[in-house]
Short mmCIF file of C-alpha atoms in Angstrom, two decimals:
data_model
loop_
_atom_site.label_atom_id
_atom_site.label_comp_id
_atom_site.label_asym_id
_atom_site.label_seq_id
_atom_site.Cartn_x
_atom_site.Cartn_y
_atom_site.Cartn_z
CA UNK X 97 -8.71 82.75 -50.86
CA UNK X 98 -10.67 79.61 -51.55
CA UNK X 99 -10.96 77.56 -49.15
CA UNK X 100 -9.56 74.51 -47.13
CA UNK X 101 -11.03 72.24 -50.00
CA UNK X 102 -11.07 73.78 -53.72
CA UNK X 103 -11.86 72.93 -57.04
CA UNK X 104 -12.85 74.50 -60.42
CA UNK X 105 -13.25 72.77 -63.49
CA UNK X 106 -12.95 69.71 -62.95
CA UNK X 107 -13.32 67.46 -65.88
CA UNK X 108 -12.71 63.20 -65.82
CA UNK X 109 -13.87 61.16 -68.64
CA UNK X 110 -13.95 57.57 -68.87
CA UNK X 111 -13.59 56.61 -72.27
CA UNK X 112 -16.72 58.64 -73.96
CA UNK X 113 -18.12 59.10 -70.37
CA UNK X 114 -17.65 62.79 -68.79
CA UNK X 115 -17.88 61.25 -65.16
CA UNK X 116 -17.14 65.37 -63.94
CA UNK X 117 -17.64 67.78 -66.20
CA UNK X 118 -16.53 71.66 -65.16
CA UNK X 119 -17.49 70.71 -61.68
CA UNK X 120 -16.16 74.12 -58.56
CA UNK X 121 -16.29 73.53 -55.81
CA UNK X 122 -15.09 75.86 -51.98
CA UNK X 123 -15.69 74.18 -48.49
CA UNK X 124 -14.00 77.44 -46.04
CA UNK X 125 -12.47 75.94 -43.48
CA UNK X 126 -13.91 74.17 -40.68
CA UNK X 127 -17.25 73.62 -41.99
CA UNK X 128 -18.97 70.17 -43.64
CA UNK X 129 -20.02 70.08 -47.57
CA UNK X 130 -22.94 67.71 -48.09
CA UNK X 131 -22.35 66.32 -51.94
CA UNK X 132 -25.33 65.31 -52.97
CA UNK X 133 -26.82 63.38 -56.54
CA UNK X 134 -27.73 60.29 -57.85
CA UNK X 135 -26.11 57.37 -58.49
CA UNK X 136 -23.40 58.34 -61.14
CA UNK X 137 -23.58 61.57 -60.49
CA UNK X 138 -20.04 62.00 -59.81
CA UNK X 139 -19.82 62.46 -56.22
CA UNK X 140 -17.27 59.64 -56.02
CA UNK X 141 -15.70 60.16 -58.99
CA UNK X 142 -14.94 64.30 -57.37
CA UNK X 143 -13.52 62.69 -54.43
CA UNK X 144 -11.04 60.58 -54.92
CA UNK X 145 -9.38 63.19 -57.68
CA UNK X 146 -9.80 65.27 -54.72
CA UNK X 147 -8.23 62.66 -52.24
CA UNK X 148 -5.43 61.15 -55.25
CA UNK X 149 -6.36 58.54 -56.46
CA UNK X 150 -7.85 59.47 -59.66
CA UNK X 151 -5.64 62.07 -61.90
CA UNK X 152 -8.15 64.64 -63.87
CA UNK X 153 -8.00 64.79 -67.24
CA UNK X 154 -8.20 68.85 -66.19
CA UNK X 155 -9.31 71.69 -63.23
CA UNK X 156 -8.03 72.70 -60.70
CA UNK X 157 -8.06 71.29 -56.36
CA UNK X 158 -6.41 72.60 -53.79
CA UNK X 159 -6.75 71.20 -50.68
CA UNK X 160 -5.49 72.51 -46.60
CA UNK X 161 -4.22 74.64 -49.25
CA UNK X 162 -2.21 71.77 -51.46
CA UNK X 163 -2.31 71.57 -54.69
CA UNK X 164 -3.68 68.51 -55.36
CA UNK X 165 -1.60 67.60 -59.00
CA UNK X 166 2.40 69.26 -57.52
CA UNK X 167 2.16 67.71 -54.46
CA UNK X 168 0.17 64.64 -53.33
CA UNK X 169 2.12 62.32 -51.24
CA UNK X 170 1.42 66.21 -48.99
CA UNK X 171 -2.16 65.73 -49.89
CA UNK X 172 -2.40 62.63 -48.57
CA UNK X 173 -0.85 63.84 -45.48
CA UNK X 174 -3.28 65.54 -44.67
CA UNK X 175 -6.15 64.74 -45.26
CA UNK X 176 -8.58 61.33 -43.89
CA UNK X 177 -10.68 59.70 -46.49
CA UNK X 178 -13.14 57.08 -45.70
CA UNK X 179 -14.21 55.04 -49.29
CA UNK X 180 -17.58 53.34 -49.73
CA UNK X 181 -16.55 50.33 -48.21
CA UNK X 182 -14.83 49.05 -46.05
CA UNK X 183 -11.12 48.11 -46.20
CA UNK X 184 -9.28 46.90 -43.92
CA UNK X 185 -6.87 44.06 -44.23
CA UNK X 186 -9.69 40.44 -42.84
CA UNK X 187 -6.77 38.87 -41.69
CA UNK X 188 -5.83 41.78 -38.97
CA UNK X 189 -7.73 42.03 -35.61
CA UNK X 190 -9.37 45.77 -34.77
CA UNK X 191 -7.20 46.31 -32.54
CA UNK X 192 -4.14 45.37 -35.21
CA UNK X 193 -5.87 47.41 -38.59
CA UNK X 194 -5.66 50.56 -35.89
CA UNK X 195 -2.44 49.66 -34.77
CA UNK X 196 -1.66 50.13 -38.26
CA UNK X 197 -2.51 53.09 -40.14
CA UNK X 198 -1.55 54.96 -36.96
CA UNK X 199 2.13 53.47 -37.45
CA UNK X 200 1.92 54.45 -41.16
CA UNK X 201 1.22 57.94 -39.97
CA UNK X 202 4.49 57.79 -38.72
CA UNK X 203 2.81 57.14 -34.95
CA UNK X 204 4.75 55.76 -32.26
CA UNK X 205 3.54 51.98 -31.42
CA UNK X 206 2.62 53.26 -27.74
CA UNK X 207 1.10 56.42 -29.61
CA UNK X 208 -0.94 54.19 -32.17
CA UNK X 209 -2.31 51.56 -29.47
CA UNK X 210 -3.41 54.52 -27.71
CA UNK X 211 -5.06 55.56 -30.27
CA UNK X 212 -6.71 52.53 -31.29
CA UNK X 213 -7.88 51.65 -27.81
CA UNK X 214 -9.61 54.91 -27.53
CA UNK X 215 -11.25 54.08 -30.97
CA UNK X 216 -12.59 50.41 -30.17
CA UNK X 217 -14.74 51.99 -27.15
CA UNK X 218 -15.62 54.48 -29.48
CA UNK X 219 -17.46 53.05 -32.07
CA UNK X 220 -18.20 50.36 -29.47
CA UNK X 221 -15.89 47.20 -31.21
CA UNK X 222 -13.74 46.90 -28.20
CA UNK X 223 -15.53 43.86 -27.56
CA UNK X 224 -13.96 42.09 -30.82
CA UNK X 225 -10.68 44.29 -30.81
CA UNK X 226 -8.96 41.43 -30.84
CA UNK X 227 -10.90 39.37 -33.87
CA UNK X 228 -9.99 39.62 -36.66
CA UNK X 229 -11.98 41.60 -39.29
CA UNK X 230 -12.60 38.79 -41.30
CA UNK X 231 -14.98 37.89 -38.08
CA UNK X 232 -16.78 41.15 -37.64
CA UNK X 233 -20.60 41.89 -39.52
CA UNK X 234 -20.65 44.57 -43.02
CA UNK X 235 -21.71 47.21 -40.55
CA UNK X 236 -18.68 46.09 -38.37
CA UNK X 237 -16.65 46.33 -40.74
CA UNK X 238 -17.77 49.16 -42.01
CA UNK X 239 -17.39 50.58 -38.10
CA UNK X 240 -13.68 50.27 -38.61
CA UNK X 241 -12.77 51.80 -41.29
CA UNK X 242 -14.50 55.01 -40.03
CA UNK X 243 -12.16 54.68 -36.91
CA UNK X 244 -10.01 54.02 -38.91
CA UNK X 245 -9.78 57.50 -40.69
CA UNK X 246 -9.51 58.75 -37.29
CA UNK X 247 -7.12 58.05 -36.24
CA UNK X 248 -4.95 60.71 -37.14
CA UNK X 249 -6.80 64.47 -36.51
CA UNK X 250 -6.60 65.17 -39.74
CA UNK X 251 -7.17 69.65 -41.10
CA UNK X 252 -9.05 67.79 -44.55
CA UNK X 253 -11.49 64.43 -44.41
CA UNK X 254 -13.57 63.04 -47.09
CA UNK X 255 -16.22 60.30 -45.93
CA UNK X 256 -18.64 58.97 -48.95
CA UNK X 257 -21.78 57.60 -48.40
CA UNK X 258 -20.19 56.33 -44.58
CA UNK X 259 -22.82 55.56 -42.26
CA UNK X 260 -24.24 53.44 -45.48
CA UNK X 261 -25.15 49.91 -43.81
CA UNK X 262 -24.59 52.08 -39.95
CA UNK X 263 -27.98 51.07 -37.87
CA UNK X 264 -29.71 54.35 -36.42
CA UNK X 265 -28.37 54.20 -33.07
CA UNK X 266 -24.67 53.60 -34.85
CA UNK X 267 -25.10 56.81 -37.47
CA UNK X 268 -26.21 58.52 -34.49
CA UNK X 269 -23.05 57.84 -32.51
CA UNK X 270 -21.75 59.07 -36.39
CA UNK X 271 -22.50 61.74 -36.20
CA UNK X 272 -21.90 63.19 -33.11
CA UNK X 273 -18.32 61.94 -33.99
CA UNK X 274 -18.05 64.76 -37.02
CA UNK X 275 -20.20 66.99 -35.05
CA UNK X 276 -17.06 66.91 -33.26
CA UNK X 277 -14.63 66.89 -34.96
CA UNK X 278 -15.71 70.09 -37.08
CA UNK X 279 -16.09 71.91 -33.94
CA UNK X 280 -12.33 71.56 -33.71
CA UNK X 281 -12.22 72.68 -36.87
CA UNK X 282 -11.75 69.89 -39.61
CA UNK X 283 -13.07 70.18 -42.72
CA UNK X 284 -15.00 68.04 -44.49
CA UNK X 285 -16.25 66.78 -47.96
CA UNK X 286 -19.35 64.24 -47.39
CA UNK X 287 -20.94 61.96 -49.44
CA UNK X 288 -24.59 60.35 -48.79
CA UNK X 289 -27.48 59.74 -50.02
CA UNK X 290 -28.85 60.10 -46.86
CA UNK X 291 -30.53 63.05 -46.98
CA UNK X 292 -31.65 64.01 -43.35
CA UNK X 293 -27.85 63.36 -42.26
CA UNK X 294 -27.01 66.06 -45.00
CA UNK X 295 -29.15 68.35 -42.88
CA UNK X 296 -28.73 67.31 -39.51
CA UNK X 297 -24.47 67.65 -40.58
CA UNK X 298 -23.91 70.28 -43.16
CA UNK X 299 -23.64 73.63 -43.65
CA UNK X 300 -23.40 73.75 -46.94
CA UNK X 301 -25.22 71.75 -50.12
CA UNK X 302 -24.55 70.89 -53.31
CA UNK X 303 -26.05 68.75 -55.58
CA UNK X 304 -24.42 67.09 -58.27
CA UNK X 305 -25.82 65.71 -61.20
CA UNK X 306 -24.44 63.84 -65.40
CA UNK X 307 -21.13 65.30 -64.58
CA UNK X 308 -22.09 69.40 -63.00
CA UNK X 309 -22.76 70.76 -59.66
CA UNK X 310 -26.24 71.30 -60.90
CA UNK X 311 -27.35 73.80 -57.41
CA UNK X 312 -25.60 74.99 -54.21
CA UNK X 313 -26.45 76.46 -51.49
CA UNK X 314 -27.93 75.69 -47.29
CA UNK X 315 -31.04 73.37 -46.75
CA UNK X 316 -32.42 75.88 -46.08
CA UNK X 317 -31.95 77.83 -49.78
CA UNK X 318 -32.45 74.75 -51.18
CA UNK X 319 -35.74 73.77 -49.99
CA UNK X 320 -37.19 77.25 -49.99
CA UNK X 321 -35.71 77.59 -53.91
CA UNK X 322 -38.38 74.15 -54.41
CA UNK X 323 -41.18 76.45 -52.73
CA UNK X 324 -44.07 75.87 -50.79
CA UNK X 325 -45.28 75.04 -47.85
CA UNK X 326 -48.26 71.56 -48.63
CA UNK X 327 -50.71 70.33 -46.23
CA UNK X 328 -50.67 66.54 -45.97
CA UNK X 329 -54.35 64.84 -44.34
CA UNK X 330 -54.48 61.60 -43.79
CA UNK X 331 -58.81 60.35 -43.83
CA UNK X 332 -59.60 56.96 -41.64
CA UNK X 333 -61.86 55.87 -43.87
CA UNK X 334 -60.85 55.60 -47.32
CA UNK X 335 -64.50 55.79 -48.73
CA UNK X 336 -63.02 59.95 -47.47
CA UNK X 337 -60.60 60.44 -49.69
CA UNK X 338 -63.23 61.41 -52.51
CA UNK X 339 -64.72 64.15 -50.48
CA UNK X 340 -61.92 64.88 -48.63
CA UNK X 341 -59.98 65.98 -52.03
CA UNK X 342 -62.66 68.15 -52.99
CA UNK X 343 -62.10 70.34 -49.94
CA UNK X 344 -58.40 70.36 -49.72
CA UNK X 345 -58.71 71.80 -53.81
CA UNK X 346 -60.38 74.54 -53.12
CA UNK X 347 -57.11 75.86 -50.81
CA UNK X 348 -55.03 74.12 -53.44
CA UNK X 349 -52.16 76.19 -55.44
CA UNK X 350 -51.16 73.67 -57.35
CA UNK X 351 -52.31 69.54 -58.60
CA UNK X 352 -53.78 67.52 -55.36
CA UNK X 353 -52.18 64.35 -54.91
CA UNK X 354 -53.59 61.02 -53.19
CA UNK X 355 -52.09 57.81 -52.07
CA UNK X 356 -55.17 55.22 -51.82
CA UNK X 357 -52.99 52.99 -49.67
CA UNK X 358 -51.88 55.34 -47.04
CA UNK X 359 -55.78 57.56 -47.27
CA UNK X 360 -53.01 60.31 -47.57
CA UNK X 361 -53.56 63.91 -49.68
CA UNK X 362 -50.83 65.98 -50.37
CA UNK X 363 -51.46 69.75 -52.01
CA UNK X 364 -49.46 72.68 -51.67
CA UNK X 365 -50.79 75.65 -50.01
CA UNK X 366 -50.24 79.33 -48.67
CA UNK X 367 -51.25 80.65 -46.03
CA UNK X 368 -49.51 78.75 -42.78
CA UNK X 369 -50.98 77.98 -40.00
CA UNK X 370 -54.22 79.79 -40.74
CA UNK X 371 -54.86 77.89 -43.44
CA UNK X 372 -54.69 74.43 -41.67
CA UNK X 373 -57.13 76.28 -39.35
CA UNK X 374 -59.53 76.41 -42.14
CA UNK X 375 -58.65 73.30 -43.44
CA UNK X 376 -59.64 71.27 -40.42
CA UNK X 377 -62.98 73.00 -39.45
CA UNK X 378 -64.34 72.69 -43.73
CA UNK X 379 -63.29 68.39 -43.22
CA UNK X 380 -65.08 68.72 -39.40
CA UNK X 381 -67.98 70.75 -41.05
CA UNK X 382 -67.96 67.53 -44.02
CA UNK X 383 -67.56 65.11 -40.78
CA UNK X 384 -64.17 63.81 -42.58
CA UNK X 385 -62.92 61.55 -40.50
CA UNK X 386 -58.34 62.04 -39.86
CA UNK X 387 -56.14 59.88 -37.90
CA UNK X 388 -53.26 63.09 -38.84
CA UNK X 389 -53.09 66.49 -40.60
CA UNK X 390 -49.96 68.98 -41.60
CA UNK X 391 -48.11 72.20 -42.91
CA UNK X 392 -44.90 70.32 -43.98
CA UNK X 393 -42.67 72.07 -45.29
CA UNK X 394 -40.52 71.07 -48.56
CA UNK X 395 -38.05 68.54 -47.50
CA UNK X 396 -34.47 67.54 -49.07
CA UNK X 397 -36.50 64.70 -50.59
CA UNK X 398 -38.32 67.46 -52.59
CA UNK X 399 -35.64 69.12 -53.79
CA UNK X 400 -33.41 66.78 -54.78
CA UNK X 401 -36.77 65.37 -57.30
CA UNK X 402 -37.08 68.53 -58.13
CA UNK X 403 -33.69 69.05 -58.53
CA UNK X 404 -32.56 65.76 -60.33
CA UNK X 405 -35.76 63.99 -61.65
CA UNK X 406 -36.13 60.95 -58.92
CA UNK X 407 -35.57 60.59 -55.40
CA UNK X 408 -32.24 59.20 -53.94
CA UNK X 409 -31.02 55.84 -54.36
CA UNK X 410 -29.55 54.00 -51.13
CA UNK X 411 -27.64 52.09 -53.82
CA UNK X 412 -24.36 50.03 -53.99
CA UNK X 413 -22.19 54.18 -55.61
CA UNK X 414 -21.11 54.83 -58.55
CA UNK X 415 -18.53 51.68 -58.37
CA UNK X 416 -20.00 50.32 -61.60
CA UNK X 417 -20.51 50.07 -65.18
CA UNK X 418 -21.54 52.99 -65.14
CA UNK X 419 -19.00 55.51 -65.84
CA UNK X 420 -17.52 56.31 -62.82
CA UNK X 421 -15.88 53.24 -62.05
CA UNK X 422 -14.79 49.72 -63.31
CA UNK X 423 -11.82 48.64 -65.07
CA UNK X 424 -10.71 52.74 -66.61
CA UNK X 425 -10.84 54.29 -62.97
CA UNK X 426 -9.43 50.96 -61.03
CA UNK X 427 -6.62 50.83 -63.65
CA UNK X 428 -5.37 54.70 -62.66
CA UNK X 429 -6.82 54.71 -59.53
CA UNK X 430 -3.45 51.44 -59.66
CA UNK X 431 -1.71 53.97 -61.02
CA UNK X 432 -2.30 57.57 -59.10
CA UNK X 433 -1.05 55.13 -55.88
#
């Protein structure tokens, strides 16, 4: 049986650009899939197809047991969506925005009002609830948009870079909300440029690049594919970088990296904590004073660089003239709606 979100061979082109090039996804019910990729990789295009905002050129997608192409209206009633940019009516107050969403979902006026009050408290917007949302800061609008996506409790949620623009406190709060939703049975597809977010929230991660899924697995599985531990040493005096590097080279299993401005030396190793003790002993014997030393596992950033050739970009997403947005995408979205 396919999962709550299922896609097979999704293809979408914009002119000569192949934004999706045969994307396959399968997200089990009650889990979080983190969809990672550089800007322009196809993440937002995939979300738009799965949420009925774009029609694929070919392929099949099923969400909440409903075919996206054949039953788009039923799909829309079964999902929640928070896009990259806050979609709120700036002339309505925060409270009115949430009540309007509730009534669009056919909630009673009383139920919509009560739910709006709950969400305004939950997202720290109660004090601004009766102000027009055009007076809100960017972060406040983002929180209001996220609250709107949660007015009902849909079985499937899509969040496209939901914490962009949020401060650390509000980001942590959203993480807690997501964990509560998933614990209650909600299935979530999450795109993000914050790799620690995927590490923290996702049961499974798919890396997409040039419209294709190029890797899939848990965070630990992807890190294991990248391979290797590494020792990182920060010397106290920049003049000691050379002798410290010579010592670390004796233990290294790959190229040693030296960052002059941070006085940090990094070298891939094998041997775990026992090797770390030997490194410390040799540095001490040579009189190299250190400010920090540690044995690090690969991070998702390392995975990302290994798979795509560069670090994640905390940029505006895929809505520039890069093949995943622009006028053509806007026209298709308008037609879908």
